[in-house]
Amino acid sequence: MISTLAYGLTIGGILYIISIGLTLTFGTMRIVNFAHALVYTVGAYVVMTVTARIWDNFVFAGLVAVAVAVPLSYLIERFVIRRLYGQSIDYAIIATYAVLLVGVDVVKWLWGATPMPLSDPLNGAFVVLGGVELPLYRILVIAVALVVFAALEVFFRRTMVGKIVVAGLENKEAVRSLGINVDRFFTIVFLIGSALAALGGVLYAPITSIHPYMGFQVLLLCFAVVLVGGMGSIRGSFVAAFVLGLVIAVTGRFWGPAAETMVFVVMAAVLIFKPIEA
Amino acid sequence: MKPSTLSLLRRADLLVIAAVFLVLGGVLTIQRTTDFVIFCIFVLAYDLLYGYMGRLSFGHMLYLGVGAYAAALSAEHLSGNPLVALLAALLCGALVGLVLGPIIVRTTGACFALINLAFNQVGFFMAVTALSDWTGGEDGMSAFYDPVLGFDFGDPWVVFGFSLICLLAVVYLMKRLIASPFGVLLRSIKENETRVQFLGYDTFRYKLVAFVISTAVAAFAGGLTIINYVFVTPSFIDPGRNVEVIFACLIGGAANIYGALTGGVVFMIISNYLPNYIERWEMFLGLVLLVLVFRFRAGLWRYLAALVARSGAKEVVS
């Protein structure tokens, strides 16, 4: 049971890291960003390519992947998302989905469609906890998620940029009336969110196999996290991600194929009692 | 074209639609054209929700799939009568709409799209894994239908004729529905739901009714698909295919019956024939979607209609 819980927390940590970008873009710009899954997929592919071709160092490769994600997401923001501000939410969904389709096809073009594995960067090292062997890598993922959470808390409560963004989440017009160009700050937030999505891809790559469509499945789970946590709520997605991660792990222990579907059942249950007006 | 010819065409629109599909049936293969006809029914069902009520569903394949499986299961367990299968599809679609509707319809915008997608995912899982003893899982199952009143549903032309009649009926009913006070109310909900509530309408009830109509007609289209294909696989409920119907709606132009039909046909032509010529077909689809969203929101049908109207005006002047 301990290993199940640990696995759930690992999945939860990764879901949290990926969901931040989604919940921020939704909270600030009212845009549902399917292209987020593309950044995640590219992150996983870059880490695989760098470890295989350039330098077999996972941390270095991960940093490269995150660095690649920033210009990529800037292009997406500049040419697609910025043109959709304040418009009907449907067009944003369709346009970002189109970006995802194009991007996934480019990924297939560059790397091929066959799933590829990535070996455990720690060579299967494990720690013993309560008499159970747990892969050290998965424990580290949980730690990274907690670090990200703490860093974001500091960012949003202590720095000026963070405070402006939080204020913008609450009331965009009021912030704008103070003479602050909110959209520029939202762009920064978007880039941070995308970098974290790439980080999520990097962290998840050794646990799962890498394939062009890996983004779709994770994106659905992350939408569930965002909806359960409350759209635009940073702490809400933190709690929701770990709860849903545990749901996946515990369900998976009893009935493997149902693991991810159970998330949507929980999501539906939450929405019945707490419908979201968005 | 002269305005008088235009109004004549508009009055005889059902005949024109039938003629267009008959011509298509002659040019392409008949089974494929039947596919076009059925897809158009699905697009019409979708357009009621997206175009007229302004709710983008990203999981409408669920309702198509429910109809498809209902039709196949009815052939297996109830009777070989295709009409029974279609009735089962329609009722199951309505039932799913009634059960899920109260949860889904309360949301708008992004939530609405994503909740549909989530339920679609659950449905896909049920079809592939949870109920695989019934549905045949990944392999799917076959469904064979008996002749009705001397019409053999194994004959592609019979299926084609029957589907075409169904499409014309759906078009006719949809037109009546859109023109009715209920249709006006739906469009008002799209424009501003709060104001409709101020007028004293219980918008939840109207949205639910529209949702159930849309799911039922989508399921009906699913049932017809199975009669055409005689087998069902999880691809009919695959959430990855949701983009198809959205794409069709956008190509033709949302909130327009002729637009939905144009979009359905154009999309089917693209998706059936383009992969033969272009290898990177998903990329092409994505790029076209982007162009549609940014430059061409009115859709093909309105563009053509405006073109015809302009040339008609010129003729009158000259």
PDB file of N, CA and C in Angstrom, chain B residues 81-152:
ATOM      1  N   ASN B  81     -34.565  -6.227 -36.845  1.00  0.00           N
ATOM      2  CA  ASN B  81     -35.225  -5.138 -37.559  1.00  0.00           C
ATOM      3  C   ASN B  81     -34.403  -3.850 -37.422  1.00  0.00           C
ATOM      4  N   PRO B  82     -33.962  -3.269 -38.543  1.00  0.00           N
ATOM      5  CA  PRO B  82     -33.140  -2.059 -38.454  1.00  0.00           C
ATOM      6  C   PRO B  82     -33.898  -0.882 -37.832  1.00  0.00           C
ATOM      7  N   LEU B  83     -35.233  -0.874 -37.998  1.00  0.00           N
ATOM      8  CA  LEU B  83     -35.990   0.239 -37.421  1.00  0.00           C
ATOM      9  C   LEU B  83     -35.973   0.154 -35.894  1.00  0.00           C
ATOM     10  N   VAL B  84     -36.046  -1.070 -35.377  1.00  0.00           N
ATOM     11  CA  VAL B  84     -35.927  -1.257 -33.923  1.00  0.00           C
ATOM     12  C   VAL B  84     -34.558  -0.780 -33.452  1.00  0.00           C
ATOM     13  N   ALA B  85     -33.532  -1.102 -34.259  1.00  0.00           N
ATOM     14  CA  ALA B  85     -32.165  -0.697 -33.899  1.00  0.00           C
ATOM     15  C   ALA B  85     -32.076   0.820 -33.830  1.00  0.00           C
ATOM     16  N   LEU B  86     -32.676   1.491 -34.816  1.00  0.00           N
ATOM     17  CA  LEU B  86     -32.614   2.959 -34.832  1.00  0.00           C
ATOM     18  C   LEU B  86     -33.376   3.550 -33.661  1.00  0.00           C
ATOM     19  N   LEU B  87     -34.526   2.938 -33.352  1.00  0.00           N
ATOM     20  CA  LEU B  87     -35.306   3.410 -32.208  1.00  0.00           C
ATOM     21  C   LEU B  87     -34.497   3.239 -30.925  1.00  0.00           C
ATOM     22  N   ALA B  88     -33.832   2.080 -30.816  1.00  0.00           N
ATOM     23  CA  ALA B  88     -32.994   1.838 -29.637  1.00  0.00           C
ATOM     24  C   ALA B  88     -31.892   2.881 -29.548  1.00  0.00           C
ATOM     25  N   ALA B  89     -31.268   3.182 -30.703  1.00  0.00           N
ATOM     26  CA  ALA B  89     -30.200   4.180 -30.723  1.00  0.00           C
ATOM     27  C   ALA B  89     -30.724   5.535 -30.256  1.00  0.00           C
ATOM     28  N   LEU B  90     -31.868   5.918 -30.827  1.00  0.00           N
ATOM     29  CA  LEU B  90     -32.454   7.220 -30.501  1.00  0.00           C
ATOM     30  C   LEU B  90     -32.771   7.307 -29.003  1.00  0.00           C
ATOM     31  N   LEU B  91     -33.400   6.249 -28.473  1.00  0.00           N
ATOM     32  CA  LEU B  91     -33.800   6.266 -27.064  1.00  0.00           C
ATOM     33  C   LEU B  91     -32.581   6.248 -26.147  1.00  0.00           C
ATOM     34  N   CYS B  92     -31.587   5.436 -26.505  1.00  0.00           N
ATOM     35  CA  CYS B  92     -30.385   5.394 -25.664  1.00  0.00           C
ATOM     36  C   CYS B  92     -29.686   6.742 -25.665  1.00  0.00           C
ATOM     37  N   GLY B  93     -29.628   7.374 -26.852  1.00  0.00           N
ATOM     38  CA  GLY B  93     -29.010   8.696 -26.929  1.00  0.00           C
ATOM     39  C   GLY B  93     -29.742   9.691 -26.051  1.00  0.00           C
ATOM     40  N   ALA B  94     -31.071   9.645 -26.117  1.00  0.00           N
ATOM     41  CA  ALA B  94     -31.869  10.564 -25.303  1.00  0.00           C
ATOM     42  C   ALA B  94     -31.669  10.273 -23.820  1.00  0.00           C
ATOM     43  N   LEU B  95     -31.588   8.979 -23.493  1.00  0.00           N
ATOM     44  CA  LEU B  95     -31.423   8.587 -22.090  1.00  0.00           C
ATOM     45  C   LEU B  95     -30.086   9.085 -21.540  1.00  0.00           C
ATOM     46  N   VAL B  96     -29.026   8.866 -22.318  1.00  0.00           N
ATOM     47  CA  VAL B  96     -27.700   9.342 -21.883  1.00  0.00           C
ATOM     48  C   VAL B  96     -27.735  10.859 -21.736  1.00  0.00           C
ATOM     49  N   GLY B  97     -28.382  11.531 -22.695  1.00  0.00           N
ATOM     50  CA  GLY B  97     -28.501  12.980 -22.610  1.00  0.00           C
ATOM     51  C   GLY B  97     -29.243  13.414 -21.360  1.00  0.00           C
ATOM     52  N   LEU B  98     -30.299  12.661 -21.015  1.00  0.00           N
ATOM     53  CA  LEU B  98     -31.093  13.013 -19.832  1.00  0.00           C
ATOM     54  C   LEU B  98     -30.322  12.798 -18.543  1.00  0.00           C
ATOM     55  N   VAL B  99     -29.496  11.746 -18.526  1.00  0.00           N
ATOM     56  CA  VAL B  99     -28.744  11.452 -17.301  1.00  0.00           C
ATOM     57  C   VAL B  99     -27.590  12.427 -17.131  1.00  0.00           C
ATOM     58  N   LEU B 100     -26.823  12.631 -18.223  1.00  0.00           N
ATOM     59  CA  LEU B 100     -25.638  13.484 -18.122  1.00  0.00           C
ATOM     60  C   LEU B 100     -25.993  14.960 -18.246  1.00  0.00           C
ATOM     61  N   GLY B 101     -27.080  15.244 -18.954  1.00  0.00           N
ATOM     62  CA  GLY B 101     -27.446  16.628 -19.227  1.00  0.00           C
ATOM     63  C   GLY B 101     -27.491  17.523 -18.001  1.00  0.00           C
ATOM     64  N   PRO B 102     -28.203  17.110 -16.936  1.00  0.00           N
ATOM     65  CA  PRO B 102     -28.293  17.988 -15.763  1.00  0.00           C
ATOM     66  C   PRO B 102     -26.936  18.390 -15.202  1.00  0.00           C
ATOM     67  N   ILE B 103     -25.914  17.530 -15.367  1.00  0.00           N
ATOM     68  CA  ILE B 103     -24.573  17.912 -14.911  1.00  0.00           C
ATOM     69  C   ILE B 103     -23.925  18.833 -15.936  1.00  0.00           C
ATOM     70  N   ILE B 104     -24.018  18.436 -17.205  1.00  0.00           N
ATOM     71  CA  ILE B 104     -23.266  19.123 -18.252  1.00  0.00           C
ATOM     72  C   ILE B 104     -23.835  20.502 -18.544  1.00  0.00           C
ATOM     73  N   VAL B 105     -25.166  20.577 -18.595  1.00  0.00           N
ATOM     74  CA  VAL B 105     -25.805  21.776 -19.115  1.00  0.00           C
ATOM     75  C   VAL B 105     -25.648  22.966 -18.176  1.00  0.00           C
ATOM     76  N   ARG B 106     -25.384  22.703 -16.904  1.00  0.00           N
ATOM     77  CA  ARG B 106     -25.233  23.813 -15.965  1.00  0.00           C
ATOM     78  C   ARG B 106     -23.972  24.619 -16.240  1.00  0.00           C
ATOM     79  N   THR B 107     -23.015  24.016 -16.933  1.00  0.00           N
ATOM     80  CA  THR B 107     -21.757  24.712 -17.190  1.00  0.00           C
ATOM     81  C   THR B 107     -21.814  25.404 -18.551  1.00  0.00           C
ATOM     82  N   THR B 108     -20.847  26.293 -18.758  1.00  0.00           N
ATOM     83  CA  THR B 108     -20.751  26.946 -20.060  1.00  0.00           C
ATOM     84  C   THR B 108     -19.292  26.942 -20.504  1.00  0.00           C
ATOM     85  N   GLY B 109     -19.089  27.421 -21.710  1.00  0.00           N
ATOM     86  CA  GLY B 109     -17.732  27.656 -22.210  1.00  0.00           C
ATOM     87  C   GLY B 109     -16.808  26.466 -22.070  1.00  0.00           C
ATOM     88  N   ALA B 110     -15.662  26.737 -21.469  1.00  0.00           N
ATOM     89  CA  ALA B 110     -14.617  25.722 -21.392  1.00  0.00           C
ATOM     90  C   ALA B 110     -15.078  24.508 -20.603  1.00  0.00           C
ATOM     91  N   CYS B 111     -15.757  24.742 -19.483  1.00  0.00           N
ATOM     92  CA  CYS B 111     -16.228  23.633 -18.653  1.00  0.00           C
ATOM     93  C   CYS B 111     -17.107  22.697 -19.456  1.00  0.00           C
ATOM     94  N   PHE B 112     -18.020  23.283 -20.211  1.00  0.00           N
ATOM     95  CA  PHE B 112     -18.949  22.482 -21.006  1.00  0.00           C
ATOM     96  C   PHE B 112     -18.177  21.584 -21.959  1.00  0.00           C
ATOM     97  N   ALA B 113     -17.215  22.179 -22.655  1.00  0.00           N
ATOM     98  CA  ALA B 113     -16.424  21.414 -23.624  1.00  0.00           C
ATOM     99  C   ALA B 113     -15.685  20.279 -22.928  1.00  0.00           C
ATOM    100  N   LEU B 114     -15.064  20.592 -21.781  1.00  0.00           N
ATOM    101  CA  LEU B 114     -14.184  19.614 -21.144  1.00  0.00           C
ATOM    102  C   LEU B 114     -14.973  18.518 -20.436  1.00  0.00           C
ATOM    103  N   ILE B 115     -16.126  18.856 -19.875  1.00  0.00           N
ATOM    104  CA  ILE B 115     -16.909  17.814 -19.207  1.00  0.00           C
ATOM    105  C   ILE B 115     -17.408  16.808 -20.230  1.00  0.00           C
ATOM    106  N   ASN B 116     -17.835  17.301 -21.393  1.00  0.00           N
ATOM    107  CA  ASN B 116     -18.224  16.385 -22.451  1.00  0.00           C
ATOM    108  C   ASN B 116     -17.072  15.470 -22.826  1.00  0.00           C
ATOM    109  N   LEU B 117     -15.885  16.078 -22.923  1.00  0.00           N
ATOM    110  CA  LEU B 117     -14.701  15.301 -23.277  1.00  0.00           C
ATOM    111  C   LEU B 117     -14.431  14.232 -22.219  1.00  0.00           C
ATOM    112  N   ALA B 118     -14.577  14.620 -20.948  1.00  0.00           N
ATOM    113  CA  ALA B 118     -14.328  13.665 -19.871  1.00  0.00           C
ATOM    114  C   ALA B 118     -15.322  12.514 -19.929  1.00  0.00           C
ATOM    115  N   PHE B 119     -16.596  12.825 -20.142  1.00  0.00           N
ATOM    116  CA  PHE B 119     -17.588  11.745 -20.225  1.00  0.00           C
ATOM    117  C   PHE B 119     -17.330  10.872 -21.446  1.00  0.00           C
ATOM    118  N   ASN B 120     -16.867  11.509 -22.519  1.00  0.00           N
ATOM    119  CA  ASN B 120     -16.527  10.745 -23.712  1.00  0.00           C
ATOM    120  C   ASN B 120     -15.442   9.732 -23.376  1.00  0.00           C
ATOM    121  N   GLN B 121     -14.471  10.192 -22.584  1.00  0.00           N
ATOM    122  CA  GLN B 121     -13.375   9.316 -22.166  1.00  0.00           C
ATOM    123  C   GLN B 121     -13.921   8.131 -21.356  1.00  0.00           C
ATOM    124  N   VAL B 122     -14.837   8.431 -20.449  1.00  0.00           N
ATOM    125  CA  VAL B 122     -15.438   7.373 -19.637  1.00  0.00           C
ATOM    126  C   VAL B 122     -16.185   6.386 -20.537  1.00  0.00           C
ATOM    127  N   GLY B 123     -16.941   6.918 -21.498  1.00  0.00           N
ATOM    128  CA  GLY B 123     -17.696   6.059 -22.412  1.00  0.00           C
ATOM    129  C   GLY B 123     -16.777   5.177 -23.226  1.00  0.00           C
ATOM    130  N   PHE B 124     -15.681   5.751 -23.685  1.00  0.00           N
ATOM    131  CA  PHE B 124     -14.707   4.997 -24.474  1.00  0.00           C
ATOM    132  C   PHE B 124     -14.152   3.842 -23.645  1.00  0.00           C
ATOM    133  N   PHE B 125     -13.843   4.151 -22.393  1.00  0.00           N
ATOM    134  CA  PHE B 125     -13.325   3.126 -21.489  1.00  0.00           C
ATOM    135  C   PHE B 125     -14.354   2.010 -21.299  1.00  0.00           C
ATOM    136  N   MET B 126     -15.627   2.406 -21.121  1.00  0.00           N
ATOM    137  CA  MET B 126     -16.674   1.395 -20.933  1.00  0.00           C
ATOM    138  C   MET B 126     -16.761   0.489 -22.158  1.00  0.00           C
ATOM    139  N   ALA B 127     -16.714   1.111 -23.350  1.00  0.00           N
ATOM    140  CA  ALA B 127     -16.868   0.319 -24.572  1.00  0.00           C
ATOM    141  C   ALA B 127     -15.684  -0.615 -24.767  1.00  0.00           C
ATOM    142  N   VAL B 128     -14.474  -0.125 -24.462  1.00  0.00           N
ATOM    143  CA  VAL B 128     -13.288  -0.924 -24.763  1.00  0.00           C
ATOM    144  C   VAL B 128     -13.010  -1.943 -23.664  1.00  0.00           C
ATOM    145  N   THR B 129     -13.174  -1.527 -22.392  1.00  0.00           N
ATOM    146  CA  THR B 129     -12.734  -2.402 -21.300  1.00  0.00           C
ATOM    147  C   THR B 129     -13.873  -2.907 -20.421  1.00  0.00           C
ATOM    148  N   ALA B 130     -14.586  -1.955 -19.803  1.00  0.00           N
ATOM    149  CA  ALA B 130     -15.506  -2.355 -18.740  1.00  0.00           C
ATOM    150  C   ALA B 130     -16.620  -3.260 -19.259  1.00  0.00           C
ATOM    151  N   LEU B 131     -17.167  -2.929 -20.438  1.00  0.00           N
ATOM    152  CA  LEU B 131     -18.280  -3.714 -20.954  1.00  0.00           C
ATOM    153  C   LEU B 131     -17.852  -4.575 -22.134  1.00  0.00           C
ATOM    154  N   SER B 132     -16.570  -4.961 -22.160  1.00  0.00           N
ATOM    155  CA  SER B 132     -16.062  -5.603 -23.375  1.00  0.00           C
ATOM    156  C   SER B 132     -16.748  -6.940 -23.644  1.00  0.00           C
ATOM    157  N   ASP B 133     -17.337  -7.564 -22.625  1.00  0.00           N
ATOM    158  CA  ASP B 133     -18.066  -8.807 -22.869  1.00  0.00           C
ATOM    159  C   ASP B 133     -19.267  -8.553 -23.779  1.00  0.00           C
ATOM    160  N   TRP B 134     -19.817  -7.353 -23.655  1.00  0.00           N
ATOM    161  CA  TRP B 134     -20.989  -7.010 -24.468  1.00  0.00           C
ATOM    162  C   TRP B 134     -20.590  -6.397 -25.799  1.00  0.00           C
ATOM    163  N   THR B 135     -19.596  -5.521 -25.747  1.00  0.00           N
ATOM    164  CA  THR B 135     -19.297  -4.723 -26.932  1.00  0.00           C
ATOM    165  C   THR B 135     -18.215  -5.322 -27.813  1.00  0.00           C
ATOM    166  N   GLY B 136     -17.551  -6.370 -27.331  1.00  0.00           N
ATOM    167  CA  GLY B 136     -16.473  -6.938 -28.127  1.00  0.00           C
ATOM    168  C   GLY B 136     -15.160  -6.213 -27.965  1.00  0.00           C
ATOM    169  N   GLY B 137     -15.094  -5.256 -27.060  1.00  0.00           N
ATOM    170  CA  GLY B 137     -13.823  -4.566 -26.774  1.00  0.00           C
ATOM    171  C   GLY B 137     -13.210  -3.939 -28.001  1.00  0.00           C
ATOM    172  N   GLU B 138     -11.885  -4.074 -28.101  1.00  0.00           N
ATOM    173  CA  GLU B 138     -11.154  -3.461 -29.215  1.00  0.00           C
ATOM    174  C   GLU B 138     -11.616  -3.989 -30.570  1.00  0.00           C
ATOM    175  N   ASP B 139     -12.016  -5.272 -30.603  1.00  0.00           N
ATOM    176  CA  ASP B 139     -12.352  -5.874 -31.888  1.00  0.00           C
ATOM    177  C   ASP B 139     -13.704  -5.421 -32.409  1.00  0.00           C
ATOM    178  N   GLY B 140     -14.563  -4.964 -31.506  1.00  0.00           N
ATOM    179  CA  GLY B 140     -15.899  -4.571 -31.927  1.00  0.00           C
ATOM    180  C   GLY B 140     -16.769  -5.775 -32.218  1.00  0.00           C
ATOM    181  N   MET B 141     -17.901  -5.543 -32.857  1.00  0.00           N
ATOM    182  CA  MET B 141     -18.802  -6.654 -33.153  1.00  0.00           C
ATOM    183  C   MET B 141     -19.557  -6.365 -34.450  1.00  0.00           C
ATOM    184  N   SER B 142     -20.065  -7.430 -35.068  1.00  0.00           N
ATOM    185  CA  SER B 142     -20.838  -7.251 -36.290  1.00  0.00           C
ATOM    186  C   SER B 142     -22.305  -7.121 -35.941  1.00  0.00           C
ATOM    187  N   ALA B 143     -23.069  -6.560 -36.867  1.00  0.00           N
ATOM    188  CA  ALA B 143     -24.508  -6.441 -36.672  1.00  0.00           C
ATOM    189  C   ALA B 143     -25.174  -6.664 -38.023  1.00  0.00           C
ATOM    190  N   PHE B 144     -26.068  -7.625 -38.080  1.00  0.00           N
ATOM    191  CA  PHE B 144     -26.758  -7.900 -39.345  1.00  0.00           C
ATOM    192  C   PHE B 144     -28.239  -7.621 -39.186  1.00  0.00           C
ATOM    193  N   TYR B 145     -28.810  -7.073 -40.240  1.00  0.00           N
ATOM    194  CA  TYR B 145     -30.211  -6.663 -40.155  1.00  0.00           C
ATOM    195  C   TYR B 145     -31.064  -7.406 -41.170  1.00  0.00           C
ATOM    196  N   ASP B 146     -32.320  -7.664 -40.764  1.00  0.00           N
ATOM    197  CA  ASP B 146     -33.263  -8.364 -41.640  1.00  0.00           C
ATOM    198  C   ASP B 146     -33.894  -7.374 -42.615  1.00  0.00           C
ATOM    199  N   PRO B 147     -34.411  -7.879 -43.723  1.00  0.00           N
ATOM    200  CA  PRO B 147     -35.166  -7.011 -44.627  1.00  0.00           C
ATOM    201  C   PRO B 147     -36.454  -6.541 -43.951  1.00  0.00           C
ATOM    202  N   VAL B 148     -36.878  -5.319 -44.294  1.00  0.00           N
ATOM    203  CA  VAL B 148     -38.137  -4.802 -43.774  1.00  0.00           C
ATOM    204  C   VAL B 148     -39.034  -4.456 -44.945  1.00  0.00           C
ATOM    205  N   LEU B 149     -40.228  -5.021 -44.980  1.00  0.00           N
ATOM    206  CA  LEU B 149     -41.205  -4.754 -46.028  1.00  0.00           C
ATOM    207  C   LEU B 149     -40.599  -4.927 -47.420  1.00  0.00           C
ATOM    208  N   GLY B 150     -39.779  -5.938 -47.564  1.00  0.00           N
ATOM    209  CA  GLY B 150     -39.199  -6.200 -48.876  1.00  0.00           C
ATOM    210  C   GLY B 150     -37.954  -5.396 -49.179  1.00  0.00           C
ATOM    211  N   PHE B 151     -37.586  -4.460 -48.297  1.00  0.00           N
ATOM    212  CA  PHE B 151     -36.349  -3.716 -48.520  1.00  0.00           C
ATOM    213  C   PHE B 151     -35.205  -4.424 -47.816  1.00  0.00           C
ATOM    214  N   ASP B 152     -34.218  -4.825 -48.595  1.00  0.00           N
ATOM    215  CA  ASP B 152     -33.087  -5.538 -48.016  1.00  0.00           C
ATOM    216  C   ASP B 152     -32.022  -4.539 -47.601  1.00  0.00           C
TER     217      ASP B 152
END
